[in-house]
Amino acid sequence: MQEIELKFLVPAARLKGLMRQAKVKSSETSQLAAHYYDTADYTLANAGIGLRIRKEGSNWVQTIKAGGDGLAARLEHNTLLDANQVQAMLDDNNLLPDLSLYQDTPIAPALAEFKLKKLTKNLTRQYVTDVQRTTRLLNDTSNMNSDKSLSNDSNALPNRVEMAYDYGQIIHGNDASSCQPIQEIEFELVSGELEFLFATAKIWCKRYKLCLSTVTKAERGGLLIKGEDHSPAVSADLSQLKVDERRSLPQFIRAVVHNCLLQILPNSSAIVAGSEDDSHLLQLRLGIRRLRVALKAFKKFSEHINPEWSLILKQTEHLLSHYRGLAYIAAHVEPQLVQQGAPNVQWTADIAKLKITPINAIAANDFQITLLELIEFAMSADSDEDSAAPLAVAKLAKILAKKQLKLLKADHQLVDLSDGLTDDISNDLSADLSEKLSEPALQDTEVDSEAVVASHMTGVEKQQAAQHEVQRQLSDLRYITEFAAPLYASKKTKRFLKQLTKAQQALSQHQDHQQYQRYYQQKSTTDVNALYGAGWFAALTLSDWQRCQKRLAKVRRTATFW
């Protein structure tokens, strides 16, 4: 069967109120003792599989979980074991799972690549969980799903969600002194519509400021035995983007949102769990940026896209960027400068002055609710909207052409503002832009590139603003190309994307160095030692810009693929 559940971490300040709602007369409390198994080299964990034997009341249940969509759904298979046999194995200290139970079951494909007898022999208990679980069944009491309406549809099931609050600990399988606390709440769809699961979760999330977490107990146990606090940061994985030329517009945007969430959720989960690792923060920002680009470029692909999502994502990305700028300088840039002989500059006080930290930004209720709505959108089944919609491939070519036109226009403006460029480059770019504007498919296209140059700006400010706009357009075109690439499988697609990526990375590094220069320049007003850093990055930006020019020129010359 497929398990669909949402897991949240519970803020300590909200725990007392939450428990009043969890422990009602109809709720039940049970003690769960689970033994988790894997091989010494984590064969199952590396395949995304969790395997346990758990005591549930007076029963012993063997459970395997595998696969799923990476968001809220996983395959799960439960088998009731013979209690006497389990007790006998416990007495002999050789309790082991029986993998033969999964032959001819829906979970079998997840184990198909393994030799089950050999795998079973190599299994050992890795860790144990000892949890007190409080469960409560939440029923839909709306008129829409009343008993009367159910009686009119023999196939309809009542909307029911099980809330489970877990409190306890994970214990190392070979060292009982090594453990970590568990304090989380889960909402699992028992029957009925997916919509009711998310509606229920949003109510509790708003009321108790819950924070989504994709980290399973199995994953936490694996981290415990490795002596790690958090899983590594997750970057974008385009191999998991399931799109092809048969996808309709709504199917395409849901698949794209799903892919972005696969990058966002693990990194946001690590941050709300306490990670201060820059890699989690960086990948979260990139995931949010990719998602923002998708929602803007494909906003007409589905009528269910909420325009407020983009606003909240933009606000969150801005807060994360502001914090990361200072934090990255303190943790990475400053030590490198000191190694080069620079006098030390202290950034601790500057970081402490920031009112919003990453955990504040991610734990904010509006961001958490937005994540829930995006997950629901990505998981929603095909509907009438899908069947009536045209194919995505029919629209993507025009979107790509429009975005390239915006890039060329921004690039043209940057060329005009840049010193030391030949007239030949400017003339070639003007001709290219004129040719693009004359294409029939773009005659009705309004180039709505943001006005980035204002009359009151200095020459340097104008050039930096123009560079920023080119970087924004490069980033947008790169991500849109990545999303569309599976529908245009060709060497030209790969070549175009390669040049975009190199140009974006070069310009991004240039802008990073400009930002560091500004930070050190501003810091020098109170600490003269910072002048070294300001001068260092001023020198770097000169060589950076030459590299950017070469990369942008290659982008202009690269043939399109649509």
XYZ file of C-alpha atoms in Angstrom:
562
model
C 0.000 0.000 0.000
C 0.991 3.637 -0.341
C 1.463 5.658 2.825
C 0.778 9.389 2.505
C 1.836 11.413 5.514
C 3.203 14.807 6.474
C 5.748 15.102 9.274
C 6.433 18.202 11.367
C 8.820 19.274 14.088
C 7.097 20.812 17.110
C 8.433 24.104 18.576
C 8.958 23.781 22.322
C 6.924 26.940 22.962
C 3.856 25.393 21.268
C 4.116 21.896 22.721
C 1.875 22.441 25.742
C -1.022 23.763 23.649
C -0.576 21.067 21.030
C -0.703 18.308 23.645
C -4.038 19.608 24.912
C -5.454 18.975 21.436
C -3.612 15.705 20.930
C -4.565 14.076 24.225
C -8.343 14.179 24.135
C -10.762 11.498 25.372
C -10.821 9.750 22.020
C -7.021 9.640 21.668
C -4.912 6.593 22.379
C -1.398 6.314 23.794
C 0.915 3.397 23.107
C 4.564 2.531 23.587
C 6.425 1.629 20.395
C 9.777 -0.141 20.499
C 11.290 -0.584 17.035
C 14.443 -2.343 15.824
C 15.840 -1.033 12.514
C 18.000 -3.168 10.235
C 20.536 -2.684 7.477
C 23.858 -4.052 6.288
C 27.196 -2.719 7.516
C 27.562 -0.649 4.328
C 23.954 0.656 4.470
C 22.695 -1.215 1.394
C 19.028 -0.546 2.199
C 19.458 3.081 3.230
C 21.373 3.832 0.033
C 18.438 2.378 -1.918
C 15.938 4.521 0.000
C 14.566 1.555 1.953
C 13.740 1.376 5.655
C 13.251 -1.976 7.398
C 12.092 -2.477 10.972
C 10.461 -4.844 13.456
C 8.308 -2.943 15.946
C 6.299 -3.860 18.998
C 2.911 -2.182 18.813
C 1.021 -2.885 22.014
C 1.065 -6.684 22.328
C 1.774 -7.234 18.615
C 5.031 -7.424 16.680
C 4.943 -5.974 13.153
C 7.581 -6.140 10.429
C 7.498 -3.058 8.176
C 9.349 -2.076 5.048
C 9.128 1.376 3.440
C 10.514 2.235 0.026
C 10.218 4.451 -3.012
C 7.562 7.117 -3.052
C 7.473 10.576 -4.558
C 10.071 12.138 -2.281
C 7.480 14.520 -0.824
C 4.816 12.817 1.273
C 4.101 9.411 -0.281
C 5.985 6.127 0.221
C 5.303 2.467 -0.404
C 4.737 0.605 2.858
C 4.132 -3.037 3.668
C 3.240 -4.300 7.171
C 3.206 -7.953 8.268
C 1.996 -9.211 11.641
C 4.589 -11.587 13.112
C 4.156 -14.532 15.453
C 4.714 -13.077 18.911
C 6.102 -16.327 20.343
C 8.671 -16.653 17.563
C 9.744 -13.044 18.006
C 10.129 -13.503 21.753
C 12.224 -16.635 21.204
C 14.539 -14.737 18.863
C 14.773 -11.877 21.355
C 15.724 -14.327 24.101
C 18.505 -15.681 21.881
C 19.510 -12.148 20.854
C 19.079 -12.959 17.149
C 15.935 -11.076 16.116
C 16.093 -10.612 12.329
C 13.564 -9.651 9.628
C 12.250 -12.189 7.132
C 12.604 -10.696 3.641
C 10.873 -13.662 2.020
C 7.607 -12.129 3.228
C 7.772 -9.611 0.384
C 7.676 -12.008 -2.547
C 4.634 -11.381 -4.731
C 3.758 -8.149 -2.920
C 3.622 -4.551 -4.268
C 6.906 -3.869 -2.437
C 8.741 -6.655 -4.323
C 10.017 -4.399 -7.180
C 11.925 -2.290 -4.633
C 13.894 -5.402 -3.629
C 14.258 -6.874 -7.120
C 17.935 -5.910 -7.484
C 18.920 -7.755 -4.296
C 19.554 -11.425 -3.591
C 17.265 -11.683 -0.600
C 18.901 -14.671 1.103
C 22.338 -13.049 0.922
C 20.937 -9.706 2.014
C 19.171 -11.260 5.008
C 22.403 -12.897 6.209
C 24.161 -9.519 6.167
C 21.470 -7.637 8.093
C 22.275 -6.374 11.577
C 20.376 -4.202 14.010
C 21.593 -0.652 13.493
C 19.523 1.349 15.972
C 16.412 1.228 18.143
C 13.610 3.714 18.690
C 11.707 3.916 21.943
C 8.691 6.134 21.424
C 5.484 7.010 23.222
C 2.886 7.656 20.523
C -0.345 9.552 21.043
C -2.807 9.065 18.193
C -6.077 10.741 17.395
C -8.401 10.158 14.459
C -9.527 13.365 12.748
C -12.734 13.115 10.701
C -14.134 15.442 8.075
C -17.253 17.015 9.544
C -17.994 19.290 6.584
C -21.307 19.030 4.750
C -19.414 18.026 1.655
C -18.545 14.671 3.093
C -21.432 14.010 5.451
C -22.835 10.537 6.088
C -25.772 11.429 3.841
C -23.543 12.286 0.891
C -21.541 9.112 1.456
C -24.666 6.984 1.302
C -25.326 8.309 -2.196
C -21.952 7.059 -3.424
C -21.131 3.477 -2.563
C -17.504 3.935 -3.661
C -16.846 7.042 -1.552
C -14.745 6.758 1.597
C -14.953 9.133 4.546
C -12.175 11.690 4.858
C -10.056 10.561 7.796
C -6.596 11.555 8.966
C -4.630 10.002 11.813
C -2.643 12.451 13.887
C 0.309 10.843 15.696
C 2.524 12.683 18.172
C 5.773 10.842 18.900
C 7.952 11.515 21.920
C 10.985 9.419 22.755
C 14.480 8.687 21.498
C 16.622 6.927 18.911
C 19.294 4.705 20.457
C 22.480 3.442 18.810
C 22.288 -0.320 18.221
C 25.706 -0.991 19.776
C 25.986 1.890 22.233
C 22.984 2.638 24.441
C 24.631 5.839 25.679
C 24.470 7.299 22.173
C 20.963 8.594 21.502
C 18.931 11.484 20.131
C 15.498 12.796 21.172
C 12.381 12.397 19.029
C 9.640 15.009 19.186
C 7.503 15.186 16.078
C 3.931 15.047 14.852
C 2.638 13.232 11.772
C -0.600 13.442 9.803
C -1.390 10.359 7.731
C -4.268 10.021 5.293
C -6.314 7.004 6.410
C -9.064 7.311 3.814
C -10.696 9.843 1.547
C -9.308 12.781 -0.401
C -5.779 14.174 -0.366
C -7.280 17.643 -0.004
C -8.510 16.818 3.519
C -5.006 15.758 4.629
C -3.532 19.096 3.601
C -6.451 21.121 4.959
C -5.987 19.396 8.326
C -2.224 19.844 8.336
C -2.547 23.554 7.507
C -4.911 24.122 10.439
C -2.471 22.537 12.891
C 0.498 24.213 11.238
C -1.046 27.674 11.592
C -2.178 27.080 15.156
C 1.053 25.570 16.525
C 3.716 26.994 14.162
C 4.777 23.537 13.015
C 7.730 23.077 10.670
C 7.765 20.513 7.870
C 10.439 17.832 8.006
C 11.238 15.165 5.426
C 13.728 13.424 7.737
C 12.434 9.955 8.617
C 13.280 8.053 11.781
C 15.284 5.674 9.613
C 17.324 8.580 8.239
C 17.868 9.985 11.722
C 18.984 6.578 12.950
C 21.470 6.338 10.089
C 22.875 9.743 10.996
C 23.187 8.699 14.642
C 25.310 5.648 13.898
C 27.501 7.742 11.562
C 27.913 10.413 14.237
C 26.362 13.115 12.058
C 23.710 15.688 12.937
C 22.247 16.324 9.487
C 22.198 14.720 6.071
C 24.323 16.376 3.354
C 22.836 19.280 1.433
C 20.712 18.281 -1.563
C 21.291 19.966 -4.912
C 19.006 20.003 -7.937
C 18.641 16.574 -9.535
C 17.260 16.961 -13.040
C 17.311 13.192 -13.575
C 14.260 13.111 -11.291
C 12.331 15.569 -13.456
C 9.684 13.335 -15.029
C 8.539 15.208 -18.130
C 8.258 14.296 -21.793
C 6.538 15.579 -24.939
C 3.233 13.950 -23.900
C 2.835 16.131 -20.824
C 0.023 18.679 -20.798
C 0.601 22.170 -19.447
C -0.713 21.386 -15.903
C 1.175 18.072 -15.791
C 4.376 19.812 -16.831
C 4.258 22.557 -14.189
C 3.344 20.063 -11.445
C 6.351 17.933 -12.393
C 8.605 21.005 -12.360
C 7.325 22.129 -8.946
C 7.848 18.581 -7.671
C 11.458 18.628 -8.855
C 12.132 21.979 -7.170
C 10.617 20.726 -3.908
C 12.966 17.727 -3.952
C 15.764 20.282 -3.540
C 13.972 22.672 -1.178
C 12.465 20.328 1.418
C 15.549 18.360 2.571
C 17.563 21.551 2.977
C 14.792 23.456 4.765
C 14.282 20.406 7.015
C 17.958 20.483 8.003
C 17.826 24.207 8.782
C 14.715 24.010 10.988
C 16.404 21.079 12.777
C 19.323 23.362 13.659
C 21.822 23.099 10.795
C 24.029 26.149 10.302
C 25.886 24.556 7.390
C 26.325 27.002 4.528
C 25.698 24.258 1.968
C 22.136 23.731 3.236
C 21.489 27.455 3.047
C 22.990 27.753 -0.440
C 21.030 24.833 -1.895
C 17.815 26.032 -0.286
C 18.245 29.465 -1.869
C 18.958 27.906 -5.255
C 15.921 25.642 -4.952
C 13.679 28.581 -4.099
C 15.129 30.566 -6.982
C 14.460 27.718 -9.446
C 10.904 27.440 -8.171
C 10.284 31.173 -8.475
C 11.483 31.118 -12.083
C 9.185 28.184 -12.860
C 6.117 29.758 -11.271
C 6.665 32.996 -13.180
C 7.508 31.456 -16.566
C 4.737 28.846 -16.449
C 2.120 30.758 -14.453
C -0.501 30.227 -17.173
C 0.029 26.463 -17.293
C -2.423 25.811 -14.453
C -5.324 27.733 -12.963
C -4.393 26.348 -9.538
C -1.148 28.335 -9.205
C -1.491 30.814 -6.358
C 0.257 34.153 -7.124
C 0.970 34.595 -3.409
C 3.411 31.679 -3.520
C 5.884 33.725 -5.560
C 5.648 36.703 -3.208
C 6.384 34.616 -0.122
C 9.176 32.707 -1.845
C 10.782 35.977 -2.972
C 10.640 37.394 0.548
C 12.166 34.226 2.021
C 14.940 34.104 -0.588
C 15.799 37.758 0.143
C 16.055 37.108 3.888
C 18.260 34.070 3.340
C 20.511 35.942 0.886
C 21.075 38.833 3.280
C 22.093 36.512 6.107
C 24.266 34.276 3.948
C 26.252 37.229 2.601
C 27.645 38.093 6.039
C 27.804 34.528 7.342
C 29.757 33.322 4.314
C 32.256 36.158 4.628
C 32.819 35.386 8.314
C 33.132 31.609 7.883
C 34.898 31.322 4.513
C 36.095 34.585 2.956
C 37.772 36.146 5.983
C 39.878 33.055 6.866
C 41.131 32.886 3.253
C 42.135 36.554 3.315
C 43.965 36.094 6.625
C 45.912 33.220 5.054
C 46.975 35.658 2.334
C 48.341 38.038 4.966
C 45.313 40.290 5.513
C 44.730 41.778 8.975
C 41.866 40.117 10.831
C 38.362 41.600 10.617
C 35.661 40.541 13.085
C 32.157 39.989 11.668
C 30.499 38.378 14.686
C 28.800 41.569 15.873
C 27.497 42.333 12.367
C 25.872 38.896 12.133
C 24.419 39.207 15.635
C 22.663 42.441 14.602
C 20.638 40.656 11.931
C 17.063 40.311 13.152
C 16.172 37.401 10.863
C 18.250 34.211 10.839
C 17.708 31.326 8.387
C 15.744 29.301 10.926
C 13.491 32.320 11.557
C 12.847 32.746 7.841
C 12.160 29.056 7.216
C 10.051 28.508 10.331
C 7.847 31.505 9.467
C 4.262 30.331 9.223
C 3.575 31.849 5.806
C 6.555 29.995 4.302
C 5.557 26.687 5.894
C 1.965 27.037 4.664
C 3.284 27.870 1.194
C 5.379 24.690 1.219
C 2.306 22.659 2.162
C 0.266 24.180 -0.653
C 3.065 23.559 -3.146
C 3.352 19.904 -2.066
C -0.399 19.494 -2.447
C -0.245 21.107 -5.885
C 2.608 18.819 -6.989
C 0.821 15.701 -5.696
C -2.617 16.512 -7.087
C -3.956 13.936 -9.509
C -4.806 14.537 -13.159
C -8.064 16.420 -13.547
C -10.389 17.838 -16.157
C -7.951 20.722 -16.433
C -5.304 18.288 -17.722
C -7.441 16.598 -20.352
C -8.543 19.907 -21.859
C -5.087 21.530 -21.846
C -2.670 21.564 -24.792
C 0.722 19.885 -24.615
C 3.489 21.782 -22.840
C 5.881 21.372 -25.768
C 3.560 23.511 -27.880
C 4.101 26.512 -25.577
C 7.709 26.120 -24.464
C 9.347 27.312 -27.687
C 7.723 30.726 -27.461
C 8.543 31.049 -23.753
C 12.194 30.211 -24.450
C 12.343 32.677 -27.345
C 10.856 35.469 -25.249
C 13.288 34.833 -22.425
C 16.251 34.791 -24.811
C 15.070 38.106 -26.224
C 15.028 39.617 -22.744
C 18.567 38.363 -22.178
C 19.771 39.872 -25.441
C 18.157 43.199 -24.589
C 19.735 43.258 -21.117
C 23.078 42.217 -22.622
C 22.833 44.996 -25.209
C 22.267 47.546 -22.480
C 25.264 46.204 -20.564
C 27.472 46.418 -23.669
C 26.465 50.062 -24.148
C 27.416 50.861 -20.546
C 30.689 48.919 -20.443
C 34.020 50.605 -21.114
C 36.676 49.117 -23.374
C 34.356 47.173 -25.684
C 34.727 47.499 -29.441
C 32.039 48.896 -31.675
C 32.009 45.569 -33.547
C 30.616 43.732 -30.511
C 27.949 46.380 -29.969
C 26.970 46.389 -33.658
C 26.794 42.586 -33.823
C 24.581 42.496 -30.760
C 22.305 45.216 -32.133
C 21.895 43.248 -35.353
C 21.134 40.064 -33.415
C 18.538 41.861 -31.300
C 16.894 43.416 -34.370
C 16.735 40.020 -36.051
C 15.096 38.458 -33.000
C 12.517 41.256 -32.731
C 11.558 40.742 -36.369
C 10.657 37.065 -35.934
C 6.906 36.541 -36.613
C 6.408 34.500 -33.448
C 7.605 37.454 -31.357
C 5.763 40.303 -33.049
C 3.274 40.455 -30.168
C 5.944 40.098 -27.511
C 6.411 42.915 -25.083
C 9.952 42.932 -23.715
C 9.143 43.599 -20.072
C 12.710 43.521 -18.774
C 12.887 45.516 -15.574
C 14.257 49.034 -15.880
C 17.620 48.646 -14.222
C 19.323 51.918 -15.054
C 18.116 55.168 -13.533
C 19.265 58.647 -14.520
C 20.471 59.511 -11.009
C 22.895 56.549 -10.885
C 26.632 56.964 -11.270
C 28.369 55.210 -14.152
C 29.573 52.396 -11.907
C 26.118 51.969 -10.379
C 24.524 51.804 -13.822
C 26.964 49.153 -14.972
C 26.457 47.064 -11.829
C 22.683 47.318 -12.192
C 22.947 46.231 -15.825
C 25.188 43.301 -14.820
C 22.625 42.262 -12.247
C 19.871 42.303 -14.861
C 21.927 40.183 -17.262
C 22.610 37.732 -14.447
C 18.896 37.553 -13.638
C 17.975 36.900 -17.253
C 20.762 34.327 -17.613
C 19.557 32.535 -14.496
C 15.953 32.546 -15.709
C 16.836 31.240 -19.166
C 19.115 28.565 -17.729
C 16.458 27.167 -15.381
C 13.704 27.316 -17.999
C 16.030 25.491 -20.395
C 16.742 22.817 -17.771
C 13.028 22.272 -17.235
C 12.342 22.095 -20.976
C 15.431 20.089 -21.961
C 13.846 16.595 -21.650
C 11.325 17.624 -24.318
C 14.116 18.699 -26.695
C 16.660 15.915 -26.283
C 19.449 16.933 -28.670
C 23.113 17.930 -28.801
C 22.057 21.519 -29.500
C 20.098 21.574 -26.245
C 23.091 20.375 -24.228
C 25.423 22.831 -25.970
C 23.083 25.762 -25.356
C 22.599 24.837 -21.688
C 26.344 24.376 -21.195
C 27.124 27.890 -22.449
C 24.305 29.400 -20.368
C 25.545 27.662 -17.227
C 29.156 28.750 -17.705
C 28.126 32.357 -18.344
C 25.809 32.407 -15.345
C 28.487 30.956 -13.064
C 31.091 33.453 -14.264
C 28.780 36.428 -13.776
C 27.606 35.076 -10.414
C 31.199 34.857 -9.175
C 31.796 38.408 -10.412
C 28.774 39.692 -8.517
C 29.780 37.772 -5.382
C 33.159 39.489 -5.448
C 31.461 42.861 -5.947
C 29.259 42.128 -2.948
C 32.236 41.181 -0.793
C 33.972 44.390 -1.884
C 30.942 46.422 -0.757
C 30.796 44.613 2.589
C 34.473 45.269 3.288
C 34.245 48.858 2.033
C 31.332 49.541 4.369
C 33.087 47.768 7.230
C 36.188 49.945 6.716
C 34.268 52.960 8.070
C 34.524 51.379 11.546
C 37.483 49.021 11.066
C 40.428 50.155 8.934
C 41.604 46.546 8.628
C 38.735 45.954 6.215
C 40.395 48.126 3.551
C 42.621 45.180 2.633
C 39.594 43.054 1.735
C 37.964 45.904 -0.178
C 41.089 46.342 -2.304
C 41.544 42.607 -2.793
C 38.068 42.130 -4.252
C 38.264 45.325 -6.300
C 41.255 43.789 -8.086
C 39.476 40.457 -8.576
C 36.449 42.048 -10.220
C 38.634 43.338 -13.082
C 39.747 39.840 -14.129
C 36.250 38.516 -13.398
C 34.696 40.900 -15.879
C 37.006 39.850 -18.701
C 35.949 36.230 -18.144
C 32.279 37.262 -18.113
C 32.639 39.062 -21.443
C 34.017 35.925 -23.085
C 31.257 33.741 -21.657
C 28.501 36.146 -22.699
C 29.951 36.340 -26.214
C 29.735 32.538 -26.502
C 26.104 32.622 -25.382
C 25.314 35.124 -28.145
C 26.920 32.876 -30.759
C 25.386 29.579 -29.594
C 22.533 28.303 -31.746
C 19.142 27.852 -30.094
C 17.489 24.421 -29.886
C 13.776 25.195 -30.008
